[in-house]
PDB file of C-alpha atoms in Angstrom:
ATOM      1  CA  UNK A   1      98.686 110.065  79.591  1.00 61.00           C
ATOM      2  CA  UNK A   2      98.313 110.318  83.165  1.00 69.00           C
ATOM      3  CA  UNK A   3      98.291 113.171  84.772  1.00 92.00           C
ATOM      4  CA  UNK A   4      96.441 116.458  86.343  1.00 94.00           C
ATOM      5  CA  UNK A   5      93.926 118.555  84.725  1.00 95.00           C
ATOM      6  CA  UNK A   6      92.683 122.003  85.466  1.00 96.00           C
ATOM      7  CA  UNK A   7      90.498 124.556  83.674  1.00 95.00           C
ATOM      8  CA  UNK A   8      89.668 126.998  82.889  1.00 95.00           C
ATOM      9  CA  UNK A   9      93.263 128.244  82.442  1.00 93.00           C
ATOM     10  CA  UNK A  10      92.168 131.960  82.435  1.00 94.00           C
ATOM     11  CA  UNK A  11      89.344 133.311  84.510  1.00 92.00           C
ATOM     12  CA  UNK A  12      87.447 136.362  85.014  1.00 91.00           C
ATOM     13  CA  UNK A  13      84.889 137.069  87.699  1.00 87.00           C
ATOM     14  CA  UNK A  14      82.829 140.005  88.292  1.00 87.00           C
ATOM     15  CA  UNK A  15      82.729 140.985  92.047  1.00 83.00           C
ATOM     16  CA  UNK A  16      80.312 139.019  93.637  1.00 85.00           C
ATOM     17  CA  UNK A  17      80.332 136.266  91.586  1.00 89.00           C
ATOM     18  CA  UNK A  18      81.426 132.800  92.526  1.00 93.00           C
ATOM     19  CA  UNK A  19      83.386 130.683  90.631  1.00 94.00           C
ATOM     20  CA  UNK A  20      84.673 126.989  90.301  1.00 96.00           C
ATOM     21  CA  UNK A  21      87.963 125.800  89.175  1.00 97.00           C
ATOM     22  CA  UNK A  22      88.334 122.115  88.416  1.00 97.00           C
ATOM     23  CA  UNK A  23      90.382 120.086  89.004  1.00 98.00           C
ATOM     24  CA  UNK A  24      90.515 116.253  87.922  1.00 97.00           C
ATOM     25  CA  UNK A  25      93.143 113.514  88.161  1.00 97.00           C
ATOM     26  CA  UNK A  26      93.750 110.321  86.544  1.00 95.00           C
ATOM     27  CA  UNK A  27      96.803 108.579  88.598  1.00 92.00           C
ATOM     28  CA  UNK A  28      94.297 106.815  90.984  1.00 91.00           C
ATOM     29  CA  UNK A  29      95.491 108.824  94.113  1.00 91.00           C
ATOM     30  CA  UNK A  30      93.978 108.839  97.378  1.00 90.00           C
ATOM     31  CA  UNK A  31      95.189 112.706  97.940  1.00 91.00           C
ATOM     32  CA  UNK A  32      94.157 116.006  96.034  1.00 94.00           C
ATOM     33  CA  UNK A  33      95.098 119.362  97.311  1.00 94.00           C
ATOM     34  CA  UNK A  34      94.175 122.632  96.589  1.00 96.00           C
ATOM     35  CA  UNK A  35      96.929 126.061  96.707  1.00 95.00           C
ATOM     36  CA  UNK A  36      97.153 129.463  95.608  1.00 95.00           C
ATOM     37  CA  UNK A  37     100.158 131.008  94.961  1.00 92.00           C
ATOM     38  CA  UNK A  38      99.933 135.030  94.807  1.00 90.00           C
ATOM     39  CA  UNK A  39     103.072 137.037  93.091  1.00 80.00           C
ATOM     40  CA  UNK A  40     106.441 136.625  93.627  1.00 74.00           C
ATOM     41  CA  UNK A  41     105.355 134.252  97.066  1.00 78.00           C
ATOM     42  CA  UNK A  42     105.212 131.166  97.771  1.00 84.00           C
ATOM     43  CA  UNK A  43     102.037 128.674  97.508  1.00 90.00           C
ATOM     44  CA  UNK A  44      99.547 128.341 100.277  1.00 92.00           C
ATOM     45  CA  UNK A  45      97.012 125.733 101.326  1.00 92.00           C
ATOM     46  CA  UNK A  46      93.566 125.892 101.285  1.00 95.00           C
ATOM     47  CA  UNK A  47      91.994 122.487 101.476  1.00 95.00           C
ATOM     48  CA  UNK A  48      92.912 119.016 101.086  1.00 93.00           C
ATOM     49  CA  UNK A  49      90.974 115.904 100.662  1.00 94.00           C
ATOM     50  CA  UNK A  50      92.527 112.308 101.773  1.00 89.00           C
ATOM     51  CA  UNK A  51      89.370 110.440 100.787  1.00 90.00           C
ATOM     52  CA  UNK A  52      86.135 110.689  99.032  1.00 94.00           C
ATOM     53  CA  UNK A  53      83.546 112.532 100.779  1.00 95.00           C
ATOM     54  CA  UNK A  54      85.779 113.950 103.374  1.00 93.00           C
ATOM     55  CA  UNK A  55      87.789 117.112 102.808  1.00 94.00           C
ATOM     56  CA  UNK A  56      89.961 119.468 106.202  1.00 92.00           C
ATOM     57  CA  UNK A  57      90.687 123.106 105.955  1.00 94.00           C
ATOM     58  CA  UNK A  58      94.576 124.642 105.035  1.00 91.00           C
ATOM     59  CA  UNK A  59      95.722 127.877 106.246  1.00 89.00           C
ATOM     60  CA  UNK A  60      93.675 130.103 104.485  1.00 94.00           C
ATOM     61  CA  UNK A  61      90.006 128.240 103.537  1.00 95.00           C
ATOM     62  CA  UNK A  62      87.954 131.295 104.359  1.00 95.00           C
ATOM     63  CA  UNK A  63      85.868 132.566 101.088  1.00 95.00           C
ATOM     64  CA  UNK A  64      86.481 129.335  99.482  1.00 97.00           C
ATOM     65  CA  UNK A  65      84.517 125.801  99.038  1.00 97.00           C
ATOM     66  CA  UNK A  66      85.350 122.402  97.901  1.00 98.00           C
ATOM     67  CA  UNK A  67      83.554 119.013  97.465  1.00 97.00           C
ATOM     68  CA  UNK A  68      84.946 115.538  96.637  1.00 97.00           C
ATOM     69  CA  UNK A  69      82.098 113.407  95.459  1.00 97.00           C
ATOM     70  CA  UNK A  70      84.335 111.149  93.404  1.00 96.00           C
ATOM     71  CA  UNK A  71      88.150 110.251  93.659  1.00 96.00           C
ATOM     72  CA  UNK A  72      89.320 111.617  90.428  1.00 97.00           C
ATOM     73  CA  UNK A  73      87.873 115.188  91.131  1.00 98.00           C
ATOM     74  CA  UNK A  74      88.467 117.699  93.527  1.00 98.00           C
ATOM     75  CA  UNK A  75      86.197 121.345  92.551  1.00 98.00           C
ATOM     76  CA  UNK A  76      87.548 124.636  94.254  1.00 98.00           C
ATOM     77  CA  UNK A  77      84.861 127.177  94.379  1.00 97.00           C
ATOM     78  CA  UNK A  78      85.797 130.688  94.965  1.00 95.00           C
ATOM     79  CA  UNK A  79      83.041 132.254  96.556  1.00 93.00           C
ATOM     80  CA  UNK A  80      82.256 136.521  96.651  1.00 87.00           C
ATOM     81  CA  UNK A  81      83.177 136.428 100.350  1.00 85.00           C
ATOM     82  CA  UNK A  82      86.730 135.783  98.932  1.00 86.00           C
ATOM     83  CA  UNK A  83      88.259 139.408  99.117  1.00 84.00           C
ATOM     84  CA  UNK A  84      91.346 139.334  97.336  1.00 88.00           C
ATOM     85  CA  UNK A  85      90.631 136.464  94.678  1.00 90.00           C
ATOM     86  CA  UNK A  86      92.595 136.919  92.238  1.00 93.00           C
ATOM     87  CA  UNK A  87      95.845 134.669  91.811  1.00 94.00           C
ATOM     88  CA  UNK A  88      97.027 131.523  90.318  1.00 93.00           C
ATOM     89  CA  UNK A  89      95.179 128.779  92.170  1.00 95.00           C
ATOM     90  CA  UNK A  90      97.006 125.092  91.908  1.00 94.00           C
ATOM     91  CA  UNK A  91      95.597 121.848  92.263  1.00 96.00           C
ATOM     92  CA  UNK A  92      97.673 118.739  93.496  1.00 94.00           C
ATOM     93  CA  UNK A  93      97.166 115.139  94.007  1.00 93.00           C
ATOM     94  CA  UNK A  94      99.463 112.459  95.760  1.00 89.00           C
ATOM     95  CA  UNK A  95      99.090 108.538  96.976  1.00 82.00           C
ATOM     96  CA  UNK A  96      98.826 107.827 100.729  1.00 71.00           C
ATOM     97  CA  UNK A  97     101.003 105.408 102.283  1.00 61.00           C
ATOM     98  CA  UNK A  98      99.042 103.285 105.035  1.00 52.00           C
ATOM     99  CA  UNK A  99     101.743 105.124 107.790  1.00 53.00           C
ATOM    100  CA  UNK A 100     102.814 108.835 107.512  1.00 50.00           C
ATOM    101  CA  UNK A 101     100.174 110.348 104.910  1.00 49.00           C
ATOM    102  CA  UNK A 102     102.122 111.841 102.402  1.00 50.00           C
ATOM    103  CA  UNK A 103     104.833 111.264 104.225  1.00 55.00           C
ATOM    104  CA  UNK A 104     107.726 110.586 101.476  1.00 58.00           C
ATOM    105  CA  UNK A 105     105.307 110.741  98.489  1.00 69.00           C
ATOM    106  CA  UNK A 106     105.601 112.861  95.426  1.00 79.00           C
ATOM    107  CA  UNK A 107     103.003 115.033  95.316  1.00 86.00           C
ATOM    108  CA  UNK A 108     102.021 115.898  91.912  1.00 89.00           C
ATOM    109  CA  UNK A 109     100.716 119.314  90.478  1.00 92.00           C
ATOM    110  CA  UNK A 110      98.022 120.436  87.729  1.00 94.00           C
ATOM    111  CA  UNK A 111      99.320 123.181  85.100  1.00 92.00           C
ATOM    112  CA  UNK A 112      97.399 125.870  87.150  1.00 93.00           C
ATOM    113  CA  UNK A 113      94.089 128.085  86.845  1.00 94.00           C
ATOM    114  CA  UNK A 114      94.976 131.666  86.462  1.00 93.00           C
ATOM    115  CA  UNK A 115      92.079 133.861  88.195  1.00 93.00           C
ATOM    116  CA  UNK A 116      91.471 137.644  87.969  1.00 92.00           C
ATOM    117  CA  UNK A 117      88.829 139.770  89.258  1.00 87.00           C
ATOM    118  CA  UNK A 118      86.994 142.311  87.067  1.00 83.00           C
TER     119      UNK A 118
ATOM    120  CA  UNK B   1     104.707 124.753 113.095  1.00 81.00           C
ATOM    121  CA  UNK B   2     106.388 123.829 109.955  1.00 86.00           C
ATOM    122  CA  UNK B   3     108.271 126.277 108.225  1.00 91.00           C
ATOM    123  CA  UNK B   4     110.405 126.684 105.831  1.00 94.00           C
ATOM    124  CA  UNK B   5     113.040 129.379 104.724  1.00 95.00           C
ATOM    125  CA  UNK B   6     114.616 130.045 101.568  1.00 94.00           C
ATOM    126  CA  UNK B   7     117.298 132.789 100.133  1.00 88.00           C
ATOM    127  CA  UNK B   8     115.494 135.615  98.204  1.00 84.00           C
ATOM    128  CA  UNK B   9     115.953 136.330  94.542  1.00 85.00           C
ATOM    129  CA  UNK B  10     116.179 136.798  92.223  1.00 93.00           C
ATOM    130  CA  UNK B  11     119.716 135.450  91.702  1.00 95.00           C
ATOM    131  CA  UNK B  12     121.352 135.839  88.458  1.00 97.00           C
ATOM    132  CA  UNK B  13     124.146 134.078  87.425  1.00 97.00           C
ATOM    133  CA  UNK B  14     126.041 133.377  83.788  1.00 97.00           C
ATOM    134  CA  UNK B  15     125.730 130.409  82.061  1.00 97.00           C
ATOM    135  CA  UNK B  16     127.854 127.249  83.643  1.00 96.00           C
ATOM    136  CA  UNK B  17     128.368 129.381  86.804  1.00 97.00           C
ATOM    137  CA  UNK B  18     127.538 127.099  90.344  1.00 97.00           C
ATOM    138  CA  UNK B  19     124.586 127.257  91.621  1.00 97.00           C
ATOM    139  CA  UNK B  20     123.661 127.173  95.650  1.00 97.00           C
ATOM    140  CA  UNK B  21     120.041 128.110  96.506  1.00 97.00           C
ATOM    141  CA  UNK B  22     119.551 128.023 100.208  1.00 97.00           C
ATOM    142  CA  UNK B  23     116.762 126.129 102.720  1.00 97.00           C
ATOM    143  CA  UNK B  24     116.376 125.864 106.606  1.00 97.00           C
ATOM    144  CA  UNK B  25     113.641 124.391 107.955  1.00 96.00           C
ATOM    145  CA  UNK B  26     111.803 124.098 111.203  1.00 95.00           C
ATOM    146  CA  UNK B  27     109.414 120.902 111.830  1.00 90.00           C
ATOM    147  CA  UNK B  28     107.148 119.216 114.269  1.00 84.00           C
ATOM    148  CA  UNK B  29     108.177 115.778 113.639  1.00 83.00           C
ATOM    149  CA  UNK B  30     110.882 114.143 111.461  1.00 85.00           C
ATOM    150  CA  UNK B  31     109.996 115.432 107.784  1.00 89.00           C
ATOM    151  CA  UNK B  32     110.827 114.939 104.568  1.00 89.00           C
ATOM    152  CA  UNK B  33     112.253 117.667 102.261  1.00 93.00           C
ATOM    153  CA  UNK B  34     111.910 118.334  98.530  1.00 93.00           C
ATOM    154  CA  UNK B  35     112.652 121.029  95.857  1.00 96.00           C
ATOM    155  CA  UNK B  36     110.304 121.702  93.270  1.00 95.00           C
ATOM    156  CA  UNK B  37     111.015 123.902  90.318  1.00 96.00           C
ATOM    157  CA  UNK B  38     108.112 126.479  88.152  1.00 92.00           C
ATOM    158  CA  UNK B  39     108.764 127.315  84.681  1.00 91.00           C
ATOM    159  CA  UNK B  40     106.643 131.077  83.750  1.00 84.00           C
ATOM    160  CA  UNK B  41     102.912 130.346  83.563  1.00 79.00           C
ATOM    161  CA  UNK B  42     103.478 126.346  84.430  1.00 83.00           C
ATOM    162  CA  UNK B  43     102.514 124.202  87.489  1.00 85.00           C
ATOM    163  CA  UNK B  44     105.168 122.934  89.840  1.00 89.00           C
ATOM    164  CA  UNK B  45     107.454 120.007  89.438  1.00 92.00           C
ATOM    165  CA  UNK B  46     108.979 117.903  91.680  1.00 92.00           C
ATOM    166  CA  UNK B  47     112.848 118.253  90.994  1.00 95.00           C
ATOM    167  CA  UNK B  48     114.337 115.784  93.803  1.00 95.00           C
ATOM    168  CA  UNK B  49     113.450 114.657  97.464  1.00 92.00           C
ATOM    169  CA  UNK B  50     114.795 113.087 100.475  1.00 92.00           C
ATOM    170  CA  UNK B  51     113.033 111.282 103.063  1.00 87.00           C
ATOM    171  CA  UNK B  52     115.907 110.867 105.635  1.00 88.00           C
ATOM    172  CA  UNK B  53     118.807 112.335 107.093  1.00 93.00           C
ATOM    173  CA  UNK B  54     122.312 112.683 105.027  1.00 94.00           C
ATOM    174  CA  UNK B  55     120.419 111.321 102.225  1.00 93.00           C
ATOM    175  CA  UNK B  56     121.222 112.685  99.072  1.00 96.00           C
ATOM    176  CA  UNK B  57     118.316 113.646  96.423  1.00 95.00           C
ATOM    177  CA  UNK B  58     119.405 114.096  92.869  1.00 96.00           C
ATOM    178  CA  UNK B  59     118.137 114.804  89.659  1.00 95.00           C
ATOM    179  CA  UNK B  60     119.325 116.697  85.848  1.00 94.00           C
ATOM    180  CA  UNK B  61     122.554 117.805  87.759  1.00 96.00           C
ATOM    181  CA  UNK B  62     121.098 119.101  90.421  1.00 98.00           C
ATOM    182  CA  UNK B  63     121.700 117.678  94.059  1.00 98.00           C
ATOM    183  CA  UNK B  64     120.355 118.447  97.390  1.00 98.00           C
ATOM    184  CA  UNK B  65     121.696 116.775 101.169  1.00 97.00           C
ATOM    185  CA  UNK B  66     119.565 116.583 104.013  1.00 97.00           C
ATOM    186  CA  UNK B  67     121.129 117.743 106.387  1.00 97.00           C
ATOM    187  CA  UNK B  68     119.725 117.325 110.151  1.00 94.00           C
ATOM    188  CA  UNK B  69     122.134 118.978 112.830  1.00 95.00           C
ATOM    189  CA  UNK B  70     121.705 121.954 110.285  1.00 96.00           C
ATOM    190  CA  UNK B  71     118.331 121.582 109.429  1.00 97.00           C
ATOM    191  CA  UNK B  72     118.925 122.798 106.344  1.00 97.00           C
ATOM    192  CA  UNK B  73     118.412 120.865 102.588  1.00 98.00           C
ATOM    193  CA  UNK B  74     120.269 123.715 100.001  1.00 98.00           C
ATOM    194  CA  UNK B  75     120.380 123.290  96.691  1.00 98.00           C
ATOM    195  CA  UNK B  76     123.310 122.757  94.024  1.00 98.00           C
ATOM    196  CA  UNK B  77     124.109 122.198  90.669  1.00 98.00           C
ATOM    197  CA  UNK B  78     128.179 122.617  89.141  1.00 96.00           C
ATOM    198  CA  UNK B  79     127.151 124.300  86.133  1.00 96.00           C
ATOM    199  CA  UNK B  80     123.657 125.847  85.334  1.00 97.00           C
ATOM    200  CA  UNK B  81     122.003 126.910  81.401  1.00 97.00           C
ATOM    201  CA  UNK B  82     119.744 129.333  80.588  1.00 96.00           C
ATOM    202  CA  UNK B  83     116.913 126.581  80.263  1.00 95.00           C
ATOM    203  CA  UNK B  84     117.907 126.311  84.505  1.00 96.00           C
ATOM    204  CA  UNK B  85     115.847 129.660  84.855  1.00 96.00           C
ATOM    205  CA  UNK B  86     112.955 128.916  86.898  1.00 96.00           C
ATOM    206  CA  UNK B  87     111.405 130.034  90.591  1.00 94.00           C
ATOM    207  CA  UNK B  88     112.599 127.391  92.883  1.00 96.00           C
ATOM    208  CA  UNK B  89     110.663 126.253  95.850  1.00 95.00           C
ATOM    209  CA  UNK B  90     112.000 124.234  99.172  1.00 96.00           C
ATOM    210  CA  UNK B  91     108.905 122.133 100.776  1.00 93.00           C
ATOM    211  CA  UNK B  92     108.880 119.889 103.559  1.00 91.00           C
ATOM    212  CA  UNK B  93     105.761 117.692 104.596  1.00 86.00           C
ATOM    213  CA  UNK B  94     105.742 115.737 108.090  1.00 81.00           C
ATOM    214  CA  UNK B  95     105.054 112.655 109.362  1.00 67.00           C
ATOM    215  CA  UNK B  96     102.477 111.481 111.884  1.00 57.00           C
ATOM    216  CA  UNK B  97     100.605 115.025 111.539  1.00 57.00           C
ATOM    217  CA  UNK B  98      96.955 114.910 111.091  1.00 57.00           C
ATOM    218  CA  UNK B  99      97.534 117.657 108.561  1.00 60.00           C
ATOM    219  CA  UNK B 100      99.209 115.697 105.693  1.00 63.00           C
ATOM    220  CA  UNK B 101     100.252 118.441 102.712  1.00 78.00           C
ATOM    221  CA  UNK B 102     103.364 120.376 101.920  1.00 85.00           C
ATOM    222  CA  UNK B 103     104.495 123.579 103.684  1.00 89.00           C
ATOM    223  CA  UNK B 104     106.286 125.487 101.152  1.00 91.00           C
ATOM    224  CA  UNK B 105     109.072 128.270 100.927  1.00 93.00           C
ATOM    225  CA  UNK B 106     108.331 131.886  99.313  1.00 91.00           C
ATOM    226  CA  UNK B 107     110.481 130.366  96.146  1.00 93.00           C
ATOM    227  CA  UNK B 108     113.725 131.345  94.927  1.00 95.00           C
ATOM    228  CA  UNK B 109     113.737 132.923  90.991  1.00 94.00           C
ATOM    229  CA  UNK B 110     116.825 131.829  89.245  1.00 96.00           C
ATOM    230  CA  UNK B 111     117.464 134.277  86.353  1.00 96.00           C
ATOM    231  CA  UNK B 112     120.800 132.551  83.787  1.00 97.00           C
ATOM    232  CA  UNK B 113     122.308 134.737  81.393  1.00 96.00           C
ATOM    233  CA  UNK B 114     124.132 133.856  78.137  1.00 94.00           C
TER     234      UNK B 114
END
């Protein structure tokens, strides 16, 4: 089935630590996204990638890392200068149109990555 | 920027009650608006969409109108179930912006009783 995978689905980190979530996709899009989504709020953008090898910071990229070496994958690393880490941390991936982005386009989500510090 | 702006929950209703969950929005350019539903522990899924104005997105009862002069895209359905309780999210994402990902509300919980 197509569709967007993430793991771990539970993870602990010691302070100081860093840590990668992954995040792969098999629906062939152009798009992946990264979000995390703290308590009772809403979800917030970190990075997004339109295209391999190129990746542009969301609203709150500080402490964190990403690469995209290959279409299908899109790695979040969580890195100790990340204060508050802990959170459920989403992972999204949608087709471009030539015009407009994602413009119009479903953007489709992973099942999550649940991370608490210990 | 974008925004976007949604009632706060949780709201509780009974079973087959109607349902109105409300979004404004502000926006750069001209966007397009969606409402995407979280079941506990779960990822997000897209529940409908609408890319222009007065068009109507609709999906498993529910509906949503975009609605321009208002700038608002609420959400309805006539009667909702207990399987209806979920965190709902508004989102909008604009064209013609270099920065091309959603802008999401806080999320709405939607608690159904029997």
């Amino acid at each position: 089935d197509g569709g967007i995978t993430q793991s771990p689905k539970y993870l602990f980190r010691k302070e100081g630590q860093n840590v990668t979530l992954s995040c792969e996709q098999n629906l062939n899009h152009d798009a992946m996204y990264w979000y995390r989504q703290d308590p009772g709020q809403g979800l917030r953008l970190i990075y997004y990638s339109q295209i391999v090898n190129d990746f542009q910071k969301g609203d709150i990229a500080e402490g964190y890392s990403v690469s995209r070496e290959k279409k299908e994958s899109f790695p979040l690393t969580v890195t100790s200068a990340q204060k508050n880490p802990t959170a459920f941390y989403l992972c999204a991936s949608s087709n471009l149109l030539r015009t407009g982005g994602a413009f119009g386009n479903t953007i489709y989500f992973g099942e999550g990555s649940w991370l608490t510090v210990v | 920027g974008d925004s976007v702006t949604q009632m706060e929950g949780p709201v509780t209703l009974s079973e087959e009650a109607f349902l109105t969950i409300n979004c404004t929005y502000t926006a750069t350019g001209y966007p397009s608006l969606f409402w995407y539903v979280q079941y506990p522990g779960e990822g997000l899924q897209l529940l409908l969409k609408a890319t222009k104005a007065d068009d109507k997105g609709s999906n498993k009862g529910f509906e949503a109108t975009y609605r321009k002069e208002t700038t608002s895209f609420h959400l309805e359905k006539g009667s909702v179930q207990v399987s209806d309780s979920a965190v709902y999210f508004c989102a909008l994402s604009v064209r013609d912006t270099g920065r091309r990902a959603l802008t999401f509300g806080s999320g709405t919980r939607l608690q159904v009783q029997p």
